[in-house]
Amino acid sequence: MPKKSKTSAQVTLNVKKAWYQILNGYFEKEKLPMNEVVQIFSVETTRIINKLIDPDAEIVFEIDEAKQEVSIYNNNVCVTKEPTDLESPESLISFVDYDEVHSINSKIKEGDIIKWEIDLSNLTKSQNSEAKKALKIINSSIAQAIKILQKKKVFEQYSGKIGETVKVVLNSKNSNGSWNVQIVDSNVNAFLPAGLISSKRKANPGQYFDVVIEKVSEESKLSQIEVSLDSPKIVYTVLKNNIPEIAEGLIEIVGVYRQPGERTKVSVKLAEGANPDIDARGAIIGENGSRIEILSEKLDGERIDVVLYDEDIRKYIANAMSPIPVVDVVPKPKEENKYYVIVVPEHLTPAIGKKGVNTLLASNLTKAKLDIISTTDAKAQGIVFDESLISSITSAIKREGTKVKYQKPANNRKSIRKQGQNIFSNSFNSIDVSNFDQDIAAFELHEQDKMDSLYEDDDNFEELVRKIESEFASEKSQENVSEEQVVKTPKKDNKISTSDYKKAKEVAKNFVVDDDLSKFGLDDFDLGDIDFDEYEDK
């Protein structure tokens, strides 16, 4: 049976419902307030009509939620008895026939300015070139205004959440190693710079991760939100979520410095007023290393050095060099905030760490310039230092070998508290070193980095630190790479979209084409993807 043709009234009804689908799409899929979306459509349409057709027009979109329809009015339509000129775009938008209006309201006179419903698709009937392109320009203008509103809402929602953790899904990887991601709760796109994700981390499109919001821009050509997967802030969050004493405010995190995928140093101390019997370091490591294992797992196996903070900078530096036992820390003469860190020759390389990471992190944590030298070099340079720990450290090396080994903490809270006292907790000259190696080893779970990067004793370590710092700074710099340079894309079953809605059809998708709409010019507004048949009167 042939399909019945639609009446003019049916087409008008369908167009109203199509407009509703467009506006409602922004509300449902983009989570934009409906009243603000309606306002944008009204303001932008008025602006373009004023510029191209009638400077006095005032176009308003009115939504009927009950009927799921949108009607479009011009508040400044002039009632006229003159014949309507279909070639004049102004007559289609800003004039109405007297007889048509008078049949509805007999009080209306010729020349009155009234509010009257209009059909924007009638613009396509005009031979005027400006009128024909008006709908397309309106479409573009509205899309731009919607993007501005979206950015405003994103900034309002997330600018106050810098430093907080959110869950994201990885969408696509860019050629420079950065990622395009999407915040799960809001479907808002974000950017993960290459410098804020470890190169060692195995990441694939479709994976979910907890990230920290680092920066939110009010204006940005790409993503407004910058997040980090391997920022020190992640460590703060992991510690607060997994260590009750930190969550309750009994233990304070003084500082966190990190080389993602390799090592993290965390400085802690007891909070003011906390029970002095609490061992700040031991509480984080846990009995038998249970807590530190969980923390390390949440950081993809990254090594974590828990450092006890000390007001005495020399003790603090020695603690920060963990897990390497330090012989002494000596201020450099006439050089502010610079120190020699003296270790036995066998520990020189592991003290520096692979690529200088161990000392660089210790330097950042203590905010001091550190020069790692051996006892042999210190003596050769005439540096005066406390040699009392050399024998105990040397004895430990003879028993355990040159590689620093670690044991899990004792399975006893009292023992943990005792062992938690760092060798520098009293003074450099009054230390019980009889069980030095056990005391130092008790709180460390993982082995020191393999000594596969060797350094000569006479290396200028300050130069090495400057070089490494430069490399780290270079890695952190965000390349200006377009998010369009996609190396990998999410799997098809990943339902979270990464693209902005550029046109109205992207918020009214999954509808079947209705060919009749093109006759009314609404294909310019991407309404062609909506099936108007479902709205026809049965």
Coordinates of C-alpha atoms in Angstrom, one line a residue:
M1 CA 0.0 0.0 0.0
P2 CA 1.4 3.4 -0.9
K3 CA 2.4 5.7 1.9
K4 CA 0.0 8.5 2.5
S5 CA 1.3 12.0 1.8
K6 CA 1.7 14.3 4.7
T7 CA -0.4 17.4 5.1
S8 CA 1.1 20.8 5.8
A9 CA -0.1 20.7 9.4
Q10 CA 1.6 17.3 9.9
V11 CA 4.9 18.6 8.5
T12 CA 4.7 21.7 10.8
L13 CA 4.0 19.4 13.7
N14 CA 7.0 17.2 12.8
V15 CA 9.3 20.2 12.5
K16 CA 8.3 21.4 16.0
K17 CA 9.1 17.9 17.4
A18 CA 12.3 17.9 15.5
W19 CA 13.3 21.2 17.1
Y20 CA 12.5 19.7 20.4
Q21 CA 14.8 16.7 19.7
I22 CA 17.7 19.0 18.9
L23 CA 17.3 21.2 22.0
N24 CA 16.6 18.2 24.3
G25 CA 19.6 16.4 22.9
Y26 CA 21.9 19.1 24.3
F27 CA 20.1 18.8 27.6
E28 CA 20.3 15.1 27.9
K29 CA 23.7 14.3 26.2
E30 CA 25.7 17.4 27.0
K31 CA 24.1 18.0 30.4
L32 CA 23.4 21.6 29.5
P33 CA 20.5 23.5 31.2
M34 CA 17.5 23.5 28.9
N35 CA 16.7 27.2 29.6
E36 CA 20.3 28.2 28.6
V37 CA 20.1 26.1 25.5
V38 CA 16.8 27.7 24.5
Q39 CA 18.3 31.2 25.2
I40 CA 21.2 30.5 22.9
F41 CA 19.0 29.4 20.1
S42 CA 16.9 32.5 20.5
V43 CA 19.8 35.0 20.8
E44 CA 21.9 33.5 18.0
T45 CA 19.0 33.2 15.6
T46 CA 18.0 36.8 16.3
R47 CA 21.5 38.0 15.8
I48 CA 21.9 36.4 12.4
I49 CA 18.4 37.4 11.2
N50 CA 19.1 41.0 12.3
K51 CA 22.3 41.0 10.3
L52 CA 21.0 39.4 7.1
I53 CA 17.3 40.0 6.9
D54 CA 15.5 42.3 9.4
P55 CA 17.4 44.4 12.0
D56 CA 14.2 44.7 14.1
A57 CA 13.3 41.0 14.3
E58 CA 13.3 39.4 17.8
I59 CA 13.2 35.6 17.5
V60 CA 12.3 33.5 20.4
F61 CA 12.2 29.7 20.8
E62 CA 9.5 28.4 23.2
I63 CA 9.5 24.9 24.4
D64 CA 6.5 22.8 25.4
E65 CA 7.7 19.9 27.5
A66 CA 4.3 18.2 27.7
K67 CA 3.9 18.0 24.0
Q68 CA 7.7 17.8 23.3
E69 CA 7.5 20.6 20.8
V70 CA 9.4 23.8 20.1
S71 CA 7.7 26.8 18.5
I72 CA 9.5 29.7 17.0
Y73 CA 8.2 33.3 17.2
N74 CA 9.1 36.7 16.0
N75 CA 8.0 39.3 18.6
N76 CA 8.1 42.1 16.0
V77 CA 5.9 40.9 13.1
C78 CA 4.0 43.6 11.2
V79 CA 0.4 43.0 10.1
T80 CA -0.1 44.0 6.5
K81 CA -2.8 43.9 3.8
E82 CA -0.3 43.9 1.0
P83 CA 0.4 40.6 -0.8
T84 CA 3.2 38.6 0.7
D85 CA 6.3 38.5 -1.6
L86 CA 7.7 35.1 -1.3
E87 CA 10.9 36.4 -2.9
S88 CA 11.4 38.8 0.0
P89 CA 13.0 37.1 3.0
E90 CA 11.8 39.9 5.2
S91 CA 8.2 39.2 4.3
L92 CA 8.7 35.6 5.4
I93 CA 10.1 36.5 8.8
S94 CA 8.6 39.8 9.7
F95 CA 5.2 40.3 8.0
V96 CA 1.9 38.5 8.3
D97 CA -1.3 38.8 6.2
Y98 CA -4.0 40.9 7.8
D99 CA -6.8 38.4 6.9
E100 CA -5.0 35.5 8.4
V101 CA -4.5 37.3 11.7
H102 CA -7.9 39.0 11.8
S103 CA -9.7 35.7 11.5
I104 CA -8.0 34.7 14.8
N105 CA -8.2 38.1 16.6
S106 CA -10.6 40.7 15.3
K107 CA -9.1 43.5 17.4
I108 CA -5.8 43.4 15.5
K109 CA -5.4 46.2 12.9
E110 CA -3.2 46.7 9.9
G111 CA 0.2 48.0 10.9
D112 CA 0.1 46.4 14.4
I113 CA 3.3 44.8 15.7
I114 CA 2.5 41.4 17.1
K115 CA 4.1 38.2 18.3
W116 CA 3.6 35.6 15.5
E117 CA 4.8 32.1 15.0
I118 CA 7.2 31.7 12.0
D119 CA 8.8 28.9 10.1
L120 CA 12.5 29.4 9.5
S121 CA 12.5 26.8 6.7
N122 CA 10.5 29.3 4.6
L123 CA 13.7 31.1 4.0
T124 CA 14.7 28.5 1.5
K125 CA 11.8 29.6 -0.7
S126 CA 13.4 33.0 -1.3
Q127 CA 15.7 33.6 -4.3
N128 CA 17.7 36.0 -2.1
S129 CA 21.2 34.5 -1.6
E130 CA 21.6 35.9 1.9
A131 CA 18.3 34.3 3.0
K132 CA 19.2 30.9 1.6
K133 CA 22.4 30.7 3.5
A134 CA 20.8 32.1 6.7
L135 CA 19.9 28.7 8.2
K136 CA 23.4 27.4 7.7
I137 CA 24.9 30.5 9.3
I138 CA 22.4 30.2 12.2
N139 CA 23.4 26.6 12.6
S140 CA 27.1 27.5 12.8
S141 CA 26.5 30.4 15.1
I142 CA 24.4 28.2 17.5
A143 CA 27.1 25.5 17.5
Q144 CA 29.7 28.0 18.4
A145 CA 27.6 29.5 21.2
I146 CA 26.9 26.0 22.5
K147 CA 30.7 25.3 22.7
I148 CA 31.2 28.5 24.6
L149 CA 28.5 27.4 27.1
Q150 CA 30.0 24.0 27.4
K151 CA 33.4 25.4 28.2
K152 CA 31.9 27.7 30.7
K153 CA 30.1 24.8 32.4
V154 CA 33.3 22.7 32.4
F155 CA 35.3 25.5 34.0
E156 CA 32.6 26.1 36.6
Q157 CA 32.4 22.4 37.4
Y158 CA 36.1 21.5 37.6
S159 CA 38.1 24.7 38.4
G160 CA 37.5 24.1 42.1
K161 CA 38.5 20.5 41.9
I162 CA 42.2 20.9 41.0
G163 CA 44.2 18.3 43.0
E164 CA 41.2 16.0 43.3
T165 CA 41.0 12.5 41.9
V166 CA 38.6 11.4 39.1
K167 CA 38.2 8.3 37.1
V168 CA 38.9 8.5 33.4
V169 CA 38.8 6.1 30.4
L170 CA 41.7 6.3 27.9
N171 CA 40.3 7.1 24.5
S172 CA 43.2 7.6 22.1
K173 CA 47.0 8.1 22.2
N174 CA 48.7 10.9 20.4
S175 CA 52.0 10.7 18.5
N176 CA 53.9 12.4 21.2
G177 CA 52.8 9.9 23.9
S178 CA 50.1 12.0 25.4
W179 CA 46.5 10.7 25.7
N180 CA 43.0 11.9 25.1
V181 CA 40.9 10.8 28.0
Q182 CA 37.3 11.2 29.2
I183 CA 36.1 11.7 32.7
V184 CA 33.7 8.9 33.4
D185 CA 31.1 10.7 35.6
S186 CA 30.5 13.6 33.3
N187 CA 31.8 12.4 29.8
V188 CA 33.9 15.6 29.7
N189 CA 37.1 15.3 27.6
A190 CA 40.5 15.8 29.2
F191 CA 44.1 15.8 28.2
L192 CA 46.9 13.6 29.8
P193 CA 50.3 15.0 28.8
A194 CA 53.1 12.5 28.0
G195 CA 55.2 13.9 30.9
L196 CA 52.5 13.0 33.4
I197 CA 52.3 9.3 32.6
S198 CA 55.2 6.9 33.0
S199 CA 56.6 5.6 29.8
K200 CA 56.8 2.2 31.6
R201 CA 53.1 2.1 32.3
K202 CA 51.2 -0.3 30.1
A203 CA 48.1 1.6 28.9
N204 CA 45.6 0.9 26.2
P205 CA 42.5 2.5 24.8
G206 CA 39.5 1.6 26.9
Q207 CA 41.3 1.2 30.2
Y208 CA 40.1 3.0 33.3
F209 CA 42.4 4.9 35.7
D210 CA 42.2 7.2 38.6
V211 CA 43.9 10.5 37.7
V212 CA 44.5 13.9 39.4
I213 CA 43.1 17.1 37.9
E214 CA 46.2 19.3 37.4
K215 CA 44.9 22.3 35.5
V216 CA 41.6 23.7 34.2
S217 CA 41.6 26.4 31.5
E218 CA 38.7 28.8 31.0
E219 CA 39.6 28.9 27.3
S220 CA 41.3 26.2 25.3
K221 CA 41.2 25.1 21.6
L222 CA 41.6 21.6 22.8
S223 CA 40.7 20.0 26.1
Q224 CA 40.2 22.4 29.0
I225 CA 41.2 19.9 31.7
E226 CA 44.7 18.6 32.1
V227 CA 45.1 15.5 34.3
S228 CA 48.0 13.4 35.5
L229 CA 48.3 9.7 36.0
D230 CA 51.7 9.6 37.6
S231 CA 51.7 12.9 39.5
P232 CA 52.9 13.1 43.1
K233 CA 49.3 14.1 44.0
I234 CA 48.3 10.6 43.1
V235 CA 50.6 9.4 45.9
Y236 CA 48.9 11.8 48.3
T237 CA 45.5 10.4 47.4
V238 CA 46.7 6.8 47.7
L239 CA 48.2 7.4 51.1
K240 CA 45.1 9.2 52.4
N241 CA 42.8 6.5 51.2
N242 CA 44.8 3.6 52.5
I243 CA 46.5 4.8 55.7
P244 CA 44.0 5.4 58.5
E245 CA 46.4 7.4 60.6
I246 CA 46.9 9.9 57.7
A247 CA 43.1 10.1 57.0
E248 CA 42.5 10.8 60.7
G249 CA 45.1 13.5 60.8
L250 CA 47.5 11.7 63.2
I251 CA 50.3 11.6 60.6
E252 CA 51.2 14.4 58.3
I253 CA 52.6 14.1 54.8
V254 CA 55.4 16.6 54.6
G255 CA 56.4 16.1 51.0
V256 CA 56.2 13.7 48.0
Y257 CA 58.6 13.5 45.1
R258 CA 58.4 11.0 42.4
Q259 CA 60.0 9.6 39.3
P260 CA 56.9 7.8 37.8
G261 CA 57.4 4.1 37.3
E262 CA 60.6 4.0 39.2
R263 CA 60.7 5.5 42.7
T264 CA 58.8 7.7 45.1
K265 CA 60.0 9.3 48.3
V266 CA 57.4 10.2 50.9
S267 CA 58.3 12.4 53.9
V268 CA 56.1 12.0 57.0
K269 CA 55.9 13.2 60.6
L270 CA 53.6 13.0 63.6
A271 CA 50.9 15.6 63.6
E272 CA 50.9 18.1 66.5
G273 CA 49.0 16.6 69.4
A274 CA 49.2 13.0 68.1
N275 CA 50.2 10.2 70.5
P276 CA 54.0 10.2 70.6
D277 CA 53.9 6.3 70.7
I278 CA 52.7 6.3 67.1
D279 CA 55.5 5.4 64.7
A280 CA 54.8 7.6 61.7
R281 CA 57.1 5.6 59.4
G282 CA 56.1 2.1 60.7
A283 CA 52.4 2.9 60.4
I284 CA 52.8 3.5 56.7
I285 CA 54.9 0.4 56.1
G286 CA 52.6 -1.8 58.2
E287 CA 53.3 -5.1 59.9
N288 CA 55.2 -7.4 57.7
G289 CA 55.1 -4.7 55.1
S290 CA 51.4 -5.2 54.5
R291 CA 50.6 -1.6 53.9
I292 CA 53.5 -0.6 51.8
E293 CA 52.8 -3.6 49.5
I294 CA 49.3 -2.3 49.0
L295 CA 50.5 1.2 48.3
S296 CA 53.1 -0.1 45.8
E297 CA 50.5 -2.2 44.0
K298 CA 48.3 0.8 43.6
L299 CA 51.2 2.6 42.0
D300 CA 51.9 -0.3 39.6
G301 CA 54.8 -1.7 41.6
E302 CA 56.6 1.6 42.0
R303 CA 59.2 1.6 44.8
I304 CA 58.3 3.8 47.8
D305 CA 60.8 5.1 50.3
V306 CA 59.1 6.3 53.5
V307 CA 61.2 9.1 55.0
L308 CA 60.9 10.4 58.6
Y309 CA 60.9 14.1 58.6
D310 CA 63.4 15.9 61.0
E311 CA 63.8 19.6 61.8
D312 CA 67.5 19.0 61.8
I313 CA 68.4 19.3 58.1
R314 CA 71.4 17.0 58.4
K315 CA 69.3 14.2 59.9
Y316 CA 66.5 14.8 57.4
I317 CA 69.0 14.5 54.5
A318 CA 70.4 11.2 55.9
N319 CA 66.8 9.9 56.3
A320 CA 65.9 11.0 52.8
M321 CA 68.8 8.9 51.3
S322 CA 67.0 5.8 52.4
P323 CA 67.6 2.9 51.9
I324 CA 71.3 3.7 51.7
P325 CA 73.0 4.1 55.1
V326 CA 74.8 7.5 55.3
V327 CA 78.1 7.9 57.2
D328 CA 77.7 11.6 57.7
V329 CA 76.2 14.8 56.3
V330 CA 78.5 17.8 56.2
P331 CA 77.6 21.4 55.2
K332 CA 79.7 22.8 52.3
P333 CA 81.8 25.7 53.5
K334 CA 80.6 29.1 52.4
E335 CA 77.8 27.5 50.2
E336 CA 74.3 28.0 51.4
N337 CA 72.1 24.9 51.6
K338 CA 74.6 22.6 50.0
Y339 CA 75.9 19.5 51.7
Y340 CA 78.3 16.6 51.2
V341 CA 76.5 13.3 51.7
I342 CA 79.3 10.8 52.7
V343 CA 78.8 7.1 52.1
V344 CA 81.2 4.2 52.1
P345 CA 82.7 3.5 48.6
E346 CA 80.6 0.4 48.1
H347 CA 77.4 2.4 48.5
L348 CA 78.4 5.3 46.2
T349 CA 76.7 4.1 43.1
P350 CA 73.4 2.9 44.8
A351 CA 73.3 6.1 46.8
I352 CA 73.3 8.1 43.5
G353 CA 70.8 5.7 42.1
K354 CA 70.1 4.7 38.5
K355 CA 70.3 7.9 36.4
G356 CA 70.8 9.8 39.7
V357 CA 67.1 9.3 40.7
N358 CA 67.7 8.4 44.4
T359 CA 69.7 11.5 45.1
L360 CA 67.7 13.8 42.9
L361 CA 64.5 12.8 44.8
A362 CA 66.2 13.2 48.2
S363 CA 67.5 16.6 47.1
N364 CA 64.0 17.7 46.0
L365 CA 62.4 16.3 49.2
T366 CA 64.8 18.1 51.5
K367 CA 65.2 21.2 49.2
A368 CA 68.9 21.0 49.6
K369 CA 71.8 20.6 47.1
L370 CA 73.5 17.3 47.7
D371 CA 76.9 16.2 46.6
I372 CA 77.4 12.4 47.1
I373 CA 81.0 11.4 47.8
S374 CA 82.7 8.4 49.3
T375 CA 84.6 8.3 52.6
T376 CA 87.8 7.9 50.6
D377 CA 87.2 11.1 48.6
A378 CA 86.1 13.0 51.6
K379 CA 89.3 12.2 53.4
A380 CA 91.3 13.0 50.2
Q381 CA 89.6 16.4 50.1
G382 CA 90.2 17.1 53.7
I383 CA 86.6 17.1 54.7
V384 CA 86.1 16.6 58.4
F385 CA 83.3 14.2 59.2
D386 CA 82.0 11.7 61.8
E387 CA 83.5 8.3 61.0
S388 CA 81.8 6.4 63.8
L389 CA 79.3 4.6 61.5
I390 CA 81.9 3.3 59.0
S391 CA 82.7 0.1 60.9
S392 CA 79.1 -1.0 61.4
I393 CA 78.2 -0.2 57.8
T394 CA 81.3 -2.1 56.6
S395 CA 80.4 -5.1 58.8
A396 CA 76.9 -5.2 57.4
I397 CA 78.4 -5.2 53.8
K398 CA 80.6 -8.1 54.7
R399 CA 77.6 -10.1 56.0
E400 CA 75.1 -9.1 53.4
G401 CA 77.2 -8.2 50.4
T402 CA 77.5 -4.9 48.5
K403 CA 73.9 -5.0 47.3
V404 CA 71.5 -3.4 49.8
K405 CA 69.0 -5.9 50.9
Y406 CA 65.7 -5.4 52.8
Q407 CA 63.7 -7.3 55.3
K408 CA 60.0 -6.9 56.1
P409 CA 59.2 -5.1 59.4
A410 CA 59.0 -7.2 62.5
N411 CA 55.6 -8.8 63.2
N412 CA 55.2 -6.9 66.5
R413 CA 53.9 -3.3 67.0
K414 CA 56.3 -2.6 69.9
S415 CA 59.2 -3.9 67.9
I416 CA 58.1 -1.7 64.9
R417 CA 58.1 1.4 67.1
K418 CA 61.6 0.6 68.3
Q419 CA 63.0 -0.2 64.9
G420 CA 61.3 2.9 63.5
Q421 CA 63.7 5.1 65.3
N422 CA 66.1 6.2 62.6
I423 CA 69.8 6.0 63.2
F424 CA 70.0 9.7 63.3
S425 CA 67.1 10.2 65.6
N426 CA 69.2 11.2 68.6
S427 CA 72.5 12.5 67.4
F428 CA 75.4 11.6 65.1
N429 CA 77.6 10.8 68.0
S430 CA 75.4 8.7 70.2
I431 CA 74.0 5.8 68.1
D432 CA 73.6 2.2 69.0
V433 CA 74.9 0.5 65.8
S434 CA 75.1 -3.0 67.0
N435 CA 72.1 -4.0 64.8
F436 CA 72.5 -1.2 62.3
D437 CA 71.8 -3.3 59.2
Q438 CA 68.6 -4.8 60.7
D439 CA 67.4 -1.4 61.8
I440 CA 67.9 0.2 58.4
A441 CA 66.5 -2.8 56.6
A442 CA 63.4 -3.4 58.6
F443 CA 61.2 -0.9 56.9
E444 CA 62.3 -1.4 53.3
L445 CA 60.4 -3.9 51.1
H446 CA 62.2 -3.7 47.8
E447 CA 65.8 -4.1 46.6
Q448 CA 67.8 -1.1 45.7
D449 CA 68.0 -0.4 41.9
K450 CA 70.4 -2.7 40.1
M451 CA 73.8 -1.2 39.8
D452 CA 73.7 -1.2 36.0
S453 CA 74.6 2.5 35.7
L454 CA 78.0 3.0 37.1
Y455 CA 79.6 6.3 38.2
E456 CA 83.2 7.1 38.8
D457 CA 84.1 8.3 42.3
D458 CA 85.4 11.6 41.1
D459 CA 82.3 12.4 39.1
N460 CA 81.0 15.9 39.6
F461 CA 77.6 15.0 41.0
E462 CA 76.2 18.5 41.0
E463 CA 76.7 18.5 37.2
L464 CA 74.9 15.1 37.1
V465 CA 72.0 16.4 39.1
R466 CA 71.7 19.5 36.8
K467 CA 71.6 17.2 33.8
I468 CA 68.9 14.9 35.2
E469 CA 66.8 17.9 36.4
S470 CA 67.0 19.2 32.8
E471 CA 65.9 15.9 31.4
F472 CA 63.0 15.8 33.8
A473 CA 61.9 19.3 33.0
S474 CA 62.1 18.4 29.3
E475 CA 59.8 15.4 29.8
K476 CA 57.3 17.5 31.7
S477 CA 56.9 20.1 29.0
Q478 CA 53.7 19.6 27.1
E479 CA 54.1 19.5 23.4
N480 CA 51.6 21.4 21.3
V481 CA 50.2 18.4 19.6
S482 CA 46.7 18.3 18.2
E483 CA 44.4 15.8 19.7
E484 CA 43.5 14.8 16.2
Q485 CA 46.8 12.9 15.7
V486 CA 45.4 9.6 16.9
V487 CA 47.6 6.6 17.0
K488 CA 45.1 4.3 18.6
T489 CA 41.4 4.6 18.9
P490 CA 39.0 3.0 21.4
K491 CA 37.3 -0.2 20.7
K492 CA 33.9 0.0 19.1
D493 CA 32.2 -1.2 22.2
N494 CA 33.5 1.7 24.1
K495 CA 30.3 3.7 24.6
I496 CA 32.0 6.9 25.8
S497 CA 32.3 9.4 23.0
T498 CA 35.3 11.6 22.6
S499 CA 34.0 14.2 20.1
D500 CA 32.1 17.4 20.8
Y501 CA 28.7 17.7 19.2
K502 CA 29.5 20.0 16.3
K503 CA 26.1 19.9 14.8
A504 CA 22.6 19.3 15.9
K505 CA 22.5 15.9 14.3
E506 CA 25.1 14.7 16.7
V507 CA 22.8 15.2 19.6
A508 CA 19.8 13.8 17.7
K509 CA 21.5 10.8 16.1
N510 CA 20.1 7.3 15.7
F511 CA 17.0 8.6 13.9
V512 CA 15.9 7.6 10.3
V513 CA 16.1 10.2 7.5
D514 CA 12.8 11.9 6.5
D515 CA 13.1 13.2 3.0
D516 CA 10.3 15.7 3.3
L517 CA 12.3 17.9 5.5
S518 CA 14.8 18.9 2.8
K519 CA 11.9 20.5 1.0
F520 CA 11.6 22.9 3.9
G521 CA 15.3 23.8 4.2
L522 CA 15.8 22.1 7.5
D523 CA 18.5 19.8 6.1
D524 CA 20.8 22.8 6.5
F525 CA 20.1 22.5 10.3
D526 CA 20.9 18.8 10.3
L527 CA 17.3 17.8 11.1
G528 CA 17.4 15.2 8.3
D529 CA 18.5 12.5 10.7
I530 CA 15.2 12.6 12.7
D531 CA 12.3 10.3 11.8
F532 CA 9.3 12.6 11.8
D533 CA 6.9 9.8 10.9
E534 CA 6.8 8.6 14.5
Y535 CA 5.2 12.0 15.4
E536 CA 2.4 11.8 12.8
D537 CA -1.1 11.7 13.9
K538 CA -2.4 8.2 13.6

